[in-house]
Structures are given as C-alpha cells and as structure tokens.
Short mmCIF file of C-alpha atoms and ligand atoms in Angstrom, two decimals:
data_model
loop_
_atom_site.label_atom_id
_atom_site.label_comp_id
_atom_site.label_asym_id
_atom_site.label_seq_id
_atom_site.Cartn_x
_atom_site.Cartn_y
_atom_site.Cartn_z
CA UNK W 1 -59.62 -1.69 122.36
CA UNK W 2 -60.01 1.68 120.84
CA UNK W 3 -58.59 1.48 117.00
CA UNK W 4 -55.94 3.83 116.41
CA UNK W 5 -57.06 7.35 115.02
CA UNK W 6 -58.45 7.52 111.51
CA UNK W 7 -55.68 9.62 109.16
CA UNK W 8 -56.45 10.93 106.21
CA UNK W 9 -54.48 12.22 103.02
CA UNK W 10 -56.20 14.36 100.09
CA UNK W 11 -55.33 14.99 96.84
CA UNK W 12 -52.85 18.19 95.96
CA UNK W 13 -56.00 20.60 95.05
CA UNK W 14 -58.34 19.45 98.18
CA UNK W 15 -55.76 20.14 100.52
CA UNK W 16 -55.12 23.58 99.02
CA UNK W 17 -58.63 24.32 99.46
CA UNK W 18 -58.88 22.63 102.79
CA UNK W 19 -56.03 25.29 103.66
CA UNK W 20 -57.76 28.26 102.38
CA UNK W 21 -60.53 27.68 104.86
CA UNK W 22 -63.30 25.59 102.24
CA UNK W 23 -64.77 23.04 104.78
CA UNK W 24 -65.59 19.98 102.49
CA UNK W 25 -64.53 17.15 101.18
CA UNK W 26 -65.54 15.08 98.62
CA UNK W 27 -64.97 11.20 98.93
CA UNK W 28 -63.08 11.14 95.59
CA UNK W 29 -60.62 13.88 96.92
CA UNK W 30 -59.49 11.23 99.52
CA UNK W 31 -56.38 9.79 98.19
CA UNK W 32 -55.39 7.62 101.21
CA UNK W 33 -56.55 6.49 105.20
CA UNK W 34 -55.31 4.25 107.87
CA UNK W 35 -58.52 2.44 108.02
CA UNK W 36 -62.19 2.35 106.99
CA UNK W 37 -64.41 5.12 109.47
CA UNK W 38 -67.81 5.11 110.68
CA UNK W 39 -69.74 8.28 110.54
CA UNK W 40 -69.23 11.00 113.14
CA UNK W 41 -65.45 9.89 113.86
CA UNK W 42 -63.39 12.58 113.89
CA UNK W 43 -60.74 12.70 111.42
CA UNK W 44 -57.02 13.93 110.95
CA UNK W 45 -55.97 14.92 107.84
CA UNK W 46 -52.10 15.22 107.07
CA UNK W 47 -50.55 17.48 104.14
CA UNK W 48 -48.29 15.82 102.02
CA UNK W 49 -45.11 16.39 103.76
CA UNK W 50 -46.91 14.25 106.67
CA UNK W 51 -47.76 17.40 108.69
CA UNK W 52 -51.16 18.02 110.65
CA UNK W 53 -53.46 19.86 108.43
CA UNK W 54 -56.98 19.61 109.42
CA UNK W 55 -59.69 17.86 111.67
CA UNK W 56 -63.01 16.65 110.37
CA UNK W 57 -66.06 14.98 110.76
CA UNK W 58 -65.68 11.37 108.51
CA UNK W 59 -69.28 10.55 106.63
CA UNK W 60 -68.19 7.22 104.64
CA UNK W 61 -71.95 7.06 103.46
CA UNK W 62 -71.58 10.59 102.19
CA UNK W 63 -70.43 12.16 98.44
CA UNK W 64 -69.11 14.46 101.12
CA UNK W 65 -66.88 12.56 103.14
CA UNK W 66 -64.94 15.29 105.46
CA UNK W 67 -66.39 18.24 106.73
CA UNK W 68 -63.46 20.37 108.19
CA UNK W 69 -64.11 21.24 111.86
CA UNK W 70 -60.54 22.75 112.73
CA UNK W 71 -57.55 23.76 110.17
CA UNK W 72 -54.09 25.07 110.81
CA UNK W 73 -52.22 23.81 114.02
CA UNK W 74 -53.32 20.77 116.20
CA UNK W 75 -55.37 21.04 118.86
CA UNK W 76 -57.50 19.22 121.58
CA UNK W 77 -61.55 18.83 120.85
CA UNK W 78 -62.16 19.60 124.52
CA UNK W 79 -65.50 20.48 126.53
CA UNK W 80 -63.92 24.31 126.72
CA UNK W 81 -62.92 24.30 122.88
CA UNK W 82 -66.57 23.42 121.87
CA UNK W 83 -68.02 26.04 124.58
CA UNK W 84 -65.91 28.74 123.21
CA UNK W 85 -66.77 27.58 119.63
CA UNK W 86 -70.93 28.04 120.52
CA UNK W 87 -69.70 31.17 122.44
CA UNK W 88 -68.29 32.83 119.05
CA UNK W 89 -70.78 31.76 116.98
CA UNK W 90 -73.62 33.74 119.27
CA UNK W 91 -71.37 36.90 119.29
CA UNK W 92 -71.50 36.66 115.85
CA UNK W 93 -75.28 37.51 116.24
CA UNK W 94 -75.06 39.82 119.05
CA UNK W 95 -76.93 42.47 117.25
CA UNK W 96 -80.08 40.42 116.24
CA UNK W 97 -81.47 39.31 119.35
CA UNK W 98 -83.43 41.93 121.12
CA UNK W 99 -86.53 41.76 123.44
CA UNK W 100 -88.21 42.06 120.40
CA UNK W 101 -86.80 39.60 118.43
CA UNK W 102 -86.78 36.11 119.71
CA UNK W 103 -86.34 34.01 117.02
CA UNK W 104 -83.04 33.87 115.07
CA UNK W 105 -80.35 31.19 113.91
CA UNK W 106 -77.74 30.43 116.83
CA UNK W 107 -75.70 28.22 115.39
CA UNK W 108 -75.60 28.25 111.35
CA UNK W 109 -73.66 24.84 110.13
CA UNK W 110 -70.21 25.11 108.33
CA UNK W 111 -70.13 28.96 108.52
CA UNK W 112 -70.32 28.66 112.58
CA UNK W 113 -68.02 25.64 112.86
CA UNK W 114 -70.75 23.01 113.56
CA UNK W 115 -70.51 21.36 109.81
CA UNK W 116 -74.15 20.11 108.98
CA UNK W 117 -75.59 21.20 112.19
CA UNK W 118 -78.15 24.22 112.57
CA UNK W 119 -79.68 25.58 115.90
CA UNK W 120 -82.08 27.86 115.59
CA UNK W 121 -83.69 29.77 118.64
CA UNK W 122 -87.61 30.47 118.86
CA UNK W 123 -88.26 32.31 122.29
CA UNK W 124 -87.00 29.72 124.81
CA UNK W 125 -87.44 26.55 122.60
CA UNK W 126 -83.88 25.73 120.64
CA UNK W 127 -84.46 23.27 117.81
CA UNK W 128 -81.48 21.48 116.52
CA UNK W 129 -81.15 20.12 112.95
CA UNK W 130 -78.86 16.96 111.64
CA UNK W 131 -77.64 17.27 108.13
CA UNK W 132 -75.45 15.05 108.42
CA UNK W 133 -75.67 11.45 110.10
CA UNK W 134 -72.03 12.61 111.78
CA UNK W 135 -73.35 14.63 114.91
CA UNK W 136 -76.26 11.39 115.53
CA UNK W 137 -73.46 9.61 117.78
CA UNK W 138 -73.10 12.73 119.97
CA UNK W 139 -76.88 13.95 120.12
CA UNK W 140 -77.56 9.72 121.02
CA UNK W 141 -75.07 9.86 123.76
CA UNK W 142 -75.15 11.47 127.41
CA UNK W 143 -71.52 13.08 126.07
CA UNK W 144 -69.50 10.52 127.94
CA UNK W 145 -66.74 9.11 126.39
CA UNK W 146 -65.99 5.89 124.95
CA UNK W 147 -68.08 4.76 122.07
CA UNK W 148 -69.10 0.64 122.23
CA UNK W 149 -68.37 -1.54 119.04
CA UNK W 150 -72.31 -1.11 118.84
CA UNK W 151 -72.89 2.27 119.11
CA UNK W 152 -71.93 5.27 116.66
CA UNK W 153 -68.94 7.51 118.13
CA UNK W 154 -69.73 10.37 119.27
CA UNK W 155 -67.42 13.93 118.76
CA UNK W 156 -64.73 14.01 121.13
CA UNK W 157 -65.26 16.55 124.19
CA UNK W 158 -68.94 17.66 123.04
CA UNK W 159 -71.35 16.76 124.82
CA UNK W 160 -73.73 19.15 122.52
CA UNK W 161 -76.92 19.14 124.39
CA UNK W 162 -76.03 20.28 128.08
CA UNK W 163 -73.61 22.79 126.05
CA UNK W 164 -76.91 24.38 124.89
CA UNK W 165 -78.23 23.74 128.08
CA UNK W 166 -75.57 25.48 130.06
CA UNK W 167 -75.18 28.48 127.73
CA UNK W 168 -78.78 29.50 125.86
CA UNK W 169 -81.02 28.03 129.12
CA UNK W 170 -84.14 27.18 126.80
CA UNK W 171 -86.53 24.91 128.49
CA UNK W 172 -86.59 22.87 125.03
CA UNK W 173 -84.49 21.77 122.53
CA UNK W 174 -86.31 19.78 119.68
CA UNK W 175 -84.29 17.20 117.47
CA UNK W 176 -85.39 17.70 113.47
CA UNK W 177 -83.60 15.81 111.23
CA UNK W 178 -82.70 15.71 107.58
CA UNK W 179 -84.44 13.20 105.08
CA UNK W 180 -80.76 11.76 104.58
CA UNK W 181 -80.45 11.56 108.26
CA UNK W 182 -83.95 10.22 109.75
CA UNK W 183 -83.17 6.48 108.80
CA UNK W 184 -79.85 6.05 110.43
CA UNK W 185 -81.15 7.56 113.50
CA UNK W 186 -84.05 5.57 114.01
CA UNK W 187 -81.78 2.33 114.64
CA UNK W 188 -80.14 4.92 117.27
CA UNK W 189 -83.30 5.80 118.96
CA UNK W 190 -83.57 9.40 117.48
CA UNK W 191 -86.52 10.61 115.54
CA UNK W 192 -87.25 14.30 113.73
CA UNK W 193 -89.42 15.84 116.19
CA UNK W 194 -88.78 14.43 119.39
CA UNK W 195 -87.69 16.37 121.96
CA UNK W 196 -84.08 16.23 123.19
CA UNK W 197 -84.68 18.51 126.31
CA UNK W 198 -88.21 19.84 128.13
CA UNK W 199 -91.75 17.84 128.31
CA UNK W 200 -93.14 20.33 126.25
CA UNK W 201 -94.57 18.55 123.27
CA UNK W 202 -96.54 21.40 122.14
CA UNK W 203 -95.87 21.53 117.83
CA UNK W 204 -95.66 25.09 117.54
CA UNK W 205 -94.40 27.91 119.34
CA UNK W 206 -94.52 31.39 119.69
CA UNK W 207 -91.83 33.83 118.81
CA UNK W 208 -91.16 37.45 118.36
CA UNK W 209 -89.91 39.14 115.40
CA UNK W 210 -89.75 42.81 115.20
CA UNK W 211 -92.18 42.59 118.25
CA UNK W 212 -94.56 41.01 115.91
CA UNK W 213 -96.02 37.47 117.24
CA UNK W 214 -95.28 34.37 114.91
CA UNK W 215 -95.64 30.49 115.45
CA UNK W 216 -92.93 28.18 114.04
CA UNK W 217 -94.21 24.55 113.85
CA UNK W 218 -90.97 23.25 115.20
CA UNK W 219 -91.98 19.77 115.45
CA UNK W 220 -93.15 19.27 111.73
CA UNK W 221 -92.38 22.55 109.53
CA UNK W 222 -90.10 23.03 107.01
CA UNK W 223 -86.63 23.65 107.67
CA UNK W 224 -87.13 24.36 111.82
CA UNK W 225 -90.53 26.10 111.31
CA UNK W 226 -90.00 29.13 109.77
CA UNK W 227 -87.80 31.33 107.51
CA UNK W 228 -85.80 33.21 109.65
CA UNK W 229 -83.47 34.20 106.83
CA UNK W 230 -85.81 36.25 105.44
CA UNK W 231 -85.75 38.68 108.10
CA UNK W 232 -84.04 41.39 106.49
CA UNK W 233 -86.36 41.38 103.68
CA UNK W 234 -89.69 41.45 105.84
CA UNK W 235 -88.12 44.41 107.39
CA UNK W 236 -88.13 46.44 103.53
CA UNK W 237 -91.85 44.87 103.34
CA UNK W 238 -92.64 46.65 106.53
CA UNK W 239 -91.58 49.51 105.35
CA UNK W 240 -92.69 49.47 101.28
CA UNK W 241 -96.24 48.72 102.74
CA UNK W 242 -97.91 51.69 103.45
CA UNK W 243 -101.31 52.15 102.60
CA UNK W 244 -101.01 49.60 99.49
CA UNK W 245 -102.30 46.36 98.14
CA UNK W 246 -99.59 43.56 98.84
CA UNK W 247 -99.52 40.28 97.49
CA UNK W 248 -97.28 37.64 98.96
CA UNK W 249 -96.30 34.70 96.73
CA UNK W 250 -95.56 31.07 98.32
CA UNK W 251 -96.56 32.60 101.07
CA UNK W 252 -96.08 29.62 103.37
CA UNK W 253 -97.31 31.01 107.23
CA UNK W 254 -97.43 34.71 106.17
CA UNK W 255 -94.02 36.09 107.39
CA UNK W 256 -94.00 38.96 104.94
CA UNK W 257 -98.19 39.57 105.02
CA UNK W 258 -97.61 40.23 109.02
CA UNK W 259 -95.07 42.70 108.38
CA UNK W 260 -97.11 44.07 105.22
CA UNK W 261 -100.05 44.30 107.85
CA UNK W 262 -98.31 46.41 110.82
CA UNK W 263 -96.39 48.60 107.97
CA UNK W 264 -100.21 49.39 107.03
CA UNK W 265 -100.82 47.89 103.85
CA UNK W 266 -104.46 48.10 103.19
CA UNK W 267 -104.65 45.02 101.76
CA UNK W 268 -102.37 41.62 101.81
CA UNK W 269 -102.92 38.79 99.98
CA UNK W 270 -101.35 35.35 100.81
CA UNK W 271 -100.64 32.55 97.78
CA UNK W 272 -99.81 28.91 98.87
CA UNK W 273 -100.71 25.69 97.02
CA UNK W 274 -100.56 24.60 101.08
CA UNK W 275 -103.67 24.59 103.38
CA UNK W 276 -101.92 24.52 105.89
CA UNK W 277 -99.43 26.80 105.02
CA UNK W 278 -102.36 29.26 104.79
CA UNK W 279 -103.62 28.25 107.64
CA UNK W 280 -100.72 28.98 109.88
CA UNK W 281 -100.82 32.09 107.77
CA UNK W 282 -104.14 33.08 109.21
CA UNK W 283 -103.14 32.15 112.91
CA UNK W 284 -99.86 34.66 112.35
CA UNK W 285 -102.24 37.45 111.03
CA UNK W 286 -104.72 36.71 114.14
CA UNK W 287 -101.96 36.51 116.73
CA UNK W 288 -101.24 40.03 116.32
CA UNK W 289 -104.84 41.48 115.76
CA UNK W 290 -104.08 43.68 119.02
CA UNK W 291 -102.26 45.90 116.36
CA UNK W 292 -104.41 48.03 114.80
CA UNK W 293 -103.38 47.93 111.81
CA UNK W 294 -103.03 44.51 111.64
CA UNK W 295 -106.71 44.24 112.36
CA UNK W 296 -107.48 47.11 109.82
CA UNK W 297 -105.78 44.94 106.67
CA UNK W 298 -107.79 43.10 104.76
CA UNK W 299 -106.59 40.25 104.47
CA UNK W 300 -107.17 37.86 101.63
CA UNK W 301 -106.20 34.07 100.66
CA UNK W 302 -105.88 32.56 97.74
CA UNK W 303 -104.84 28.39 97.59
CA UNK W 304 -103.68 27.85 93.73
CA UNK W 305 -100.46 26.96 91.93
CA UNK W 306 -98.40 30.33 91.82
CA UNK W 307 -97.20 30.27 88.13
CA UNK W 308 -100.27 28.92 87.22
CA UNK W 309 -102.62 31.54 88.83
CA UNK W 310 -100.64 34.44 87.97
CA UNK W 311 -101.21 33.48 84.53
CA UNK W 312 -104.54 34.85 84.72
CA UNK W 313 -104.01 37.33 87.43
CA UNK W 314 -105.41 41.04 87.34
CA UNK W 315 -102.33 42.99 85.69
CA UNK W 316 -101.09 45.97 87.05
CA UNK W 317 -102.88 45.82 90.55
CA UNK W 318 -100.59 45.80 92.93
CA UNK W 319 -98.29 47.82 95.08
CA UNK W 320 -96.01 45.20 96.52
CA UNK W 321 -95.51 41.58 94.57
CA UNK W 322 -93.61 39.21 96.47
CA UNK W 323 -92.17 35.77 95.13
CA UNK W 324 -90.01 33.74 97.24
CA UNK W 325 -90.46 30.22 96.04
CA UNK W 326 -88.69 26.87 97.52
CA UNK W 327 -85.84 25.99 96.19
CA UNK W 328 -86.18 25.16 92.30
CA UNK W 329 -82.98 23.49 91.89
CA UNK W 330 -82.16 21.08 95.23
CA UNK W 331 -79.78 19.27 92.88
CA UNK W 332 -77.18 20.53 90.50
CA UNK W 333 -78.71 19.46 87.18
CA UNK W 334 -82.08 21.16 87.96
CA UNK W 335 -80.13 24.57 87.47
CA UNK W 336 -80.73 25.59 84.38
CA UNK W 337 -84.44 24.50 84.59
CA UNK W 338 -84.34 26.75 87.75
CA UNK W 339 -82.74 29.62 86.45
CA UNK W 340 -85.63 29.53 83.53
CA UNK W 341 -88.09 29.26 86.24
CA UNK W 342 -86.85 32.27 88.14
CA UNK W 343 -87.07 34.39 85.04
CA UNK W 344 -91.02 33.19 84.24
CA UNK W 345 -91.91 34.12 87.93
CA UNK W 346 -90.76 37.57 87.62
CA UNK W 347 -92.09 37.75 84.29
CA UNK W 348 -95.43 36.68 85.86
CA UNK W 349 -95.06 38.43 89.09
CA UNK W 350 -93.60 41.83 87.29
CA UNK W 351 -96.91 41.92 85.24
CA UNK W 352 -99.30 42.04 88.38
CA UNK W 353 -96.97 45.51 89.48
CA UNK W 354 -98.62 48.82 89.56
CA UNK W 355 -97.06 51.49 87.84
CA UNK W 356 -94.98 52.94 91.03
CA UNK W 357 -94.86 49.65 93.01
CA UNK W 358 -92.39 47.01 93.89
CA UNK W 359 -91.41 43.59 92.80
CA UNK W 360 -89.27 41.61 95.56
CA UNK W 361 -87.99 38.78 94.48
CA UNK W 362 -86.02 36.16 95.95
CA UNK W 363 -84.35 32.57 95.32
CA UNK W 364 -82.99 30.11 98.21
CA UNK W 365 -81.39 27.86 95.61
CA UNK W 366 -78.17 26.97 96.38
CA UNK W 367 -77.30 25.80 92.68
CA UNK W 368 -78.64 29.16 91.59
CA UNK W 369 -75.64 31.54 91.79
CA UNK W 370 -76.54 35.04 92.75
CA UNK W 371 -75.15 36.25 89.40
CA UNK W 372 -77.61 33.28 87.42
CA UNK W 373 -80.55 34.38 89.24
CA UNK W 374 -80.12 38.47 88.90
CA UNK W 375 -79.82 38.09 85.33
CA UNK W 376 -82.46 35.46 85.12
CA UNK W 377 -84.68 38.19 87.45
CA UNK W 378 -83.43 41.42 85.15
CA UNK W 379 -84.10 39.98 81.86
CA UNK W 380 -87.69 39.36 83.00
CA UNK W 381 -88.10 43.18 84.00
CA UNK W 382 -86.24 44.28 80.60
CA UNK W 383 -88.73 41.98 78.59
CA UNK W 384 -91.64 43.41 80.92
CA UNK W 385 -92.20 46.61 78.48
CA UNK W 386 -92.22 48.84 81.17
CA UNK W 387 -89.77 50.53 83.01
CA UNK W 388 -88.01 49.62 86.21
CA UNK W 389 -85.48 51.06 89.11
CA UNK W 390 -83.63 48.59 91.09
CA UNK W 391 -83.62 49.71 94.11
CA UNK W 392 -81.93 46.87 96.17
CA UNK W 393 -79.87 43.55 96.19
CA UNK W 394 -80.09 41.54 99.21
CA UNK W 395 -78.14 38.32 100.35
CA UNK W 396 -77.58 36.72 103.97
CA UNK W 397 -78.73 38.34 107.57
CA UNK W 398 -75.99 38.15 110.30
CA UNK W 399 -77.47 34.93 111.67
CA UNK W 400 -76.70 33.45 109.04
CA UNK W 401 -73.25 33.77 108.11
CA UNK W 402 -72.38 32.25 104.33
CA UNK W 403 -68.56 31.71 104.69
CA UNK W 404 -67.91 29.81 101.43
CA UNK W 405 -69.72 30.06 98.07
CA UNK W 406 -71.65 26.56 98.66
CA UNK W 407 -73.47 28.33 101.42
CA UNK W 408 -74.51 31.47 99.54
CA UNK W 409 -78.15 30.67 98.76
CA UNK W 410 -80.20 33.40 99.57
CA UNK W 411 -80.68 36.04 97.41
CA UNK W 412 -82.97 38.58 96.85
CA UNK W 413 -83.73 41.93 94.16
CA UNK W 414 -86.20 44.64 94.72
CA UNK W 415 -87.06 46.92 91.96
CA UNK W 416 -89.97 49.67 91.54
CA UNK W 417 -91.98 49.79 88.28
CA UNK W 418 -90.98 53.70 87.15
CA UNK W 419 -93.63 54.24 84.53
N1 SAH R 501 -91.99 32.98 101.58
C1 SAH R 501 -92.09 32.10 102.71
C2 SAH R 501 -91.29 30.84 102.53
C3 SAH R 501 -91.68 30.09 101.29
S1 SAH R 501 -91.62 28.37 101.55
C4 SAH R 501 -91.68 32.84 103.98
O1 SAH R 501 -91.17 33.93 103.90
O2 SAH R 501 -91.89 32.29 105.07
C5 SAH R 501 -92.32 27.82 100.08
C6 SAH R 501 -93.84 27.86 100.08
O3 SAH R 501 -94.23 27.67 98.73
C7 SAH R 501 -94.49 26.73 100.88
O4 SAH R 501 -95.43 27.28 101.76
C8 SAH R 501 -95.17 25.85 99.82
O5 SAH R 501 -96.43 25.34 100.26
C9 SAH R 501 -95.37 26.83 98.70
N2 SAH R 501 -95.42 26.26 97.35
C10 SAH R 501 -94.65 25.29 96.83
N3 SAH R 501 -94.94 25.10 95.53
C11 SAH R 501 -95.91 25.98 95.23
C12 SAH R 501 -96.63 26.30 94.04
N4 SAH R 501 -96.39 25.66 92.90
N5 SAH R 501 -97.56 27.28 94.08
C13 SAH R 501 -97.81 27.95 95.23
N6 SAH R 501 -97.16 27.69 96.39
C14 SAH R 501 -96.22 26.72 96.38
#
C-alpha cells in the first residue's frame, strides 16, 4: 500500500523565504510532518493557515532537507510539466550554443528547477551530475511508477533520462556523482562514471568552444570535465592576448592558454601541481595546432605549488597573469582563511604583472561573497606599490543562471597595471 503523501510544515521565517522563491530548506526549519521520508520523495509543504505552499524534494540524510521544486499554487508533477521545465531551462541558453560552441551547461541545479542536479552538454555526450542522493531513485528506475518497499522512490512523472533522450538526442549521457552521493548509489546499482545512455565508454570527449577544440574527461574530471563557467572570461583572454607573454595559474587542462594561443599570445605558460592536469593541457594546445597561431605560441609548463612558486617568480614579466584556483573555502568556516588566501594570490600574482598588463583573477568559492573576495583582491593591488585600472568585474555566464545568493560563486576582477 502506498503511504499517504509526506506533508510538511516550516517554521514562520522558512516559509517566508520558501515564498520569496529561496529553494532550501534546512532540517531544523522543519517544524512538523506526517511521517518520516526517504530521500527523493516528493514533498508538500503547507503554510500555516494549512494552505498548499510548496513541493520539494525530501533528503532526511541531508542538513538540507527540502529543496523546493514548485512554489505558489498546486500542481501535477507530470511527464509534460517536467518536459516543459527542461524546455525553459534550454531557452534560457538559447544564445550560447552555436556551431561553434558545443559545450555548455543545459540544465544548472536549483537556478533551472532541477535542485542538486546539473547537465552539462559536450558535443553530443550529456553528462548528468547527482548532488543530492534525491534524483538516485529516478536515474535507477526505467521512470515507471510505483516505487517497491525496497527500492528508493523515484520523482513523480520524470522519467529524466528518455526526457534528455527525447529532447537534446545525444548518443551519451554519463552518470557522475557527488562524493555525498556515490555511496548510496552503489547499493542502487549506480556508479560516477558509468554510462546511463550510449556504449561509448571512451573517458574524454571532444568539444567546441569558440570553434576551438577541447577534451572534457567526462568519466573522471572534476566537476563534469571541464570549466565551462569560465567561458566568458576565456573570451577577455582571447582578446587581452595579443602578441604577449601569458601565464595561466591552476591551470588545470589549459582552457584559458588555448584561448591565449589563438588570440596570439607569443608565449603561454600553464601552472598545475597536476600531471595530469598538464597533460590534458598539452593535448588541448595540440588539438588545435591546425591554427596557426596556436602552433606559433610557445608554449611552456611548469608543475609546482602556485603560491609557492610565485614566491620566487621573475617579477614584472608578464602581460597576462591568470589565477583561478579551486575553491579555498568548500565549507563555511574555511572563509576567512579563504578570503586571506585570495588576497596573497593576487599579491603574488600582481607582482609577476608587467607594467601595462593584466591581472585576472577569479574565485569559485561559494562561502566567498563577491564583496569578501573584491576587497580581499583590491587590497592586494593597493598594497602592490604600483598603480592599477580595473577594468572589469565578472560573475555568472547565461548557462549558468545563479538565482539565489547560495549559488553566486563565481566571480572574477580584471585590472591593468597603469605604471
Ligand atoms: N583554471 C582552470 C580551472 C582550475 S581547477 C580552468 O579554467 O579550467 C583547479 C586546478 O588547480 C586543478 O587543475 C588543480 O590541479 C590545481 N591546483 C590545486 N591546488 C594547486 C596548487 N596548490 N598549486 C597549483 N595548482 C593547484
């Protein structure tokens, strides 16, 4: 017998911010349900007058018990409410996608209406990332309802894998998973890397970007293989690299150095404590040698701890510094360690400017707030003892849409060295 739908009431200030559109939940904002939930159950949550407020997807396991999937009046979770749900999430994106540009974010969690799901698009391989052990019932089942006492429940009227099927037509969707999310999906027969869709097994593939060639090592990279929110920004490199000396910090698999390359830079050097981030790095720069001015870079690698080799680094020698580290704060009390951080990398990285050239730096720490890390970044350049123009603040590309402060984590500021 199916158990009767799981109701939940929140305390007075969750449900005002469940009403003005924030899409968590914390579990100690729960002030009262009509039974204990299993993860991935779907979730109505009544105001305190007893009126329908919200659906979400339940995580008991989770500090973050409801993620908000629908708010205002109630409606059916049906096959055509999902498709239309994917359907505005890609028009969101309409712009980005172009013959030339293959790889992009499709479906970007909370901010698209998926909470704690990501789909990301590289050519005609999707690759679909759990945050949350909610969506594991749905991406375990065929979509058909009617979830055993056995088996996780899966989200009522998606059947998420032929939707992607049916409206992107890649010939491979690969399942990556969260660290917080690989356990509880082994017992479901899931695992981070497998594929979902396709016999492909290859681990990387090739994109486009700006018509410039890339592989994303979908099956084991970080995140889904590459940083596709850092489009925008290796667009300015492009542009700020002609005919200079660039050197890319944390350079992982050489997304700016390509761009630095075709914008004819006449030298780019990549810094990763990774081999095989500098690896892939090498086999991005050699994938689009039929460029000539990709060929004509010289191109230089350097394996070393960033803050540690730009210690000792030649000052003043280049025309384009780039730092865009991981994420220095992944938890809320590494912030102010973080923020400190920040400010010693531009310190570091401003001092290896030439006069006339460009720092661009950038943080993807959620924790960091875009005002910590600007005046963590503009204190550095004030303290540098010389002078600098900011010329540019940068935060999220279409594809990825931020819509609540939680999701703001990129950030980036680009200043020239005046004197
Ligand atoms: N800028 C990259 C993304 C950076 S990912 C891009 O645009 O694609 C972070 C990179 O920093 C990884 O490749 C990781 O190997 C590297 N890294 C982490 N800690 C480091 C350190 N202390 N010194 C140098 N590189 C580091």
């Amino acid at each position: 017998m199916r158990p009767p739908r799981l109701r939940l009431r929140l305390t007075g200030a969750a449900e005002a911010a469940v009403r003005s559109g924030h899409p968590w939940v914390y579990s100690d904002k729960v002030r009262d349900q009509n039974r204990p939930g299993q993860a991935g159950e779907v979730a109505v949550v009544y105001d305190r007058n007893d009126r329908f407020l919200a659906l979400g997807l339940y995580d008991p396991a989770s500090p973050l018990a409801l993620r908000i999937l629908h708010r205002g009046s109630p409606v059916t979770l049906d096959a055509a409410w999902w498709a239309q749900r994917l359907r505005d999430a890609l028009a969101r994106r309409s712009t980005v996608a172009t013959p030339g540009t293959t790889g992009y974010r499709a479906v970007n969690g909370e901010s698209d209406g998926f909470p704690g799901l990501v789909v990301d698009r590289y050519a005609d391989c999707l690759v679909v990332k759990a945050y949350t052990p909610a969506w594991l019932g749905t991406l375990a089942s065929t979509g058909e309802p009617g979830p055993g006492p056995s088996t996780r429940p899966s989200i009522p009227g998606l059947a998420l894998i032929p939707l992607l099927q049916d409206v992107l037509q890649p010939a491979r969707i690969v399942l990556r998973l969260s660290r917080n999310v690989a356990a509880a999906a082994e017992g479901l027969g899931l695992a981070d890397g497998q594929n979902l869709h396709g016999h492909d097994d290859a681990p990387s593939v090739v994109f486009h970007e700006d018509g410039l060639a890339f592989e994303s090592d979908v099956v084991r990279g970080q995140k889904t293989g590459f940083f596709l929110d850092q489009r925008g920004n290796r667009r300015e490199v492009g542009r700020l690299s002609e005919g200079g000396r660039v050197l890319n910090v944390f350079s992982f698999s050489g997304g700016f150095s390509v761009h630095a390359a075709r914008g004819g830079a006449r030298e780019v050097t990549d810094l990763d404590i990774s081999p095989h981030a500098l690896a892939s790095a090498r086999r991005n720069m050699a994938l689009n040698h039929g460029l000539p001015a990709v060929a004509g870079a010289r191109h230089v690698q350097v394996q070393a701890d960033a803050f540690r080799w730009l210690e000792g680094a030649p000052r003043a020698s280049w025309d384009l510094v780039i730092l865009d580290p991981p994420s220095m704060a992944k938890r809320e009390h590494e912030r102010a360690g973080a923020i400190e951080a920040y400010g010693r990398l531009a310190r570091l990285g401003a001092a290896c400017v030439a006069p006339g050239g460009r720092l661009l730096a950038a943080s993807c720490s959620a924790h960091v707030t875009t005002a910590e890390f600007l005046a963590s970044t503009r204190a550095a350049l004030r303290a540098s003892g010389v002078a600098w123009v900011e010329e540019r603040v940068a935060g999220h590309e279409p594809d990825h849409p931020a819509g609540f402060p939680e999701a703001q984590y990129l950030k980036a500021l680009q200043a020239r060295r005046a004197g």
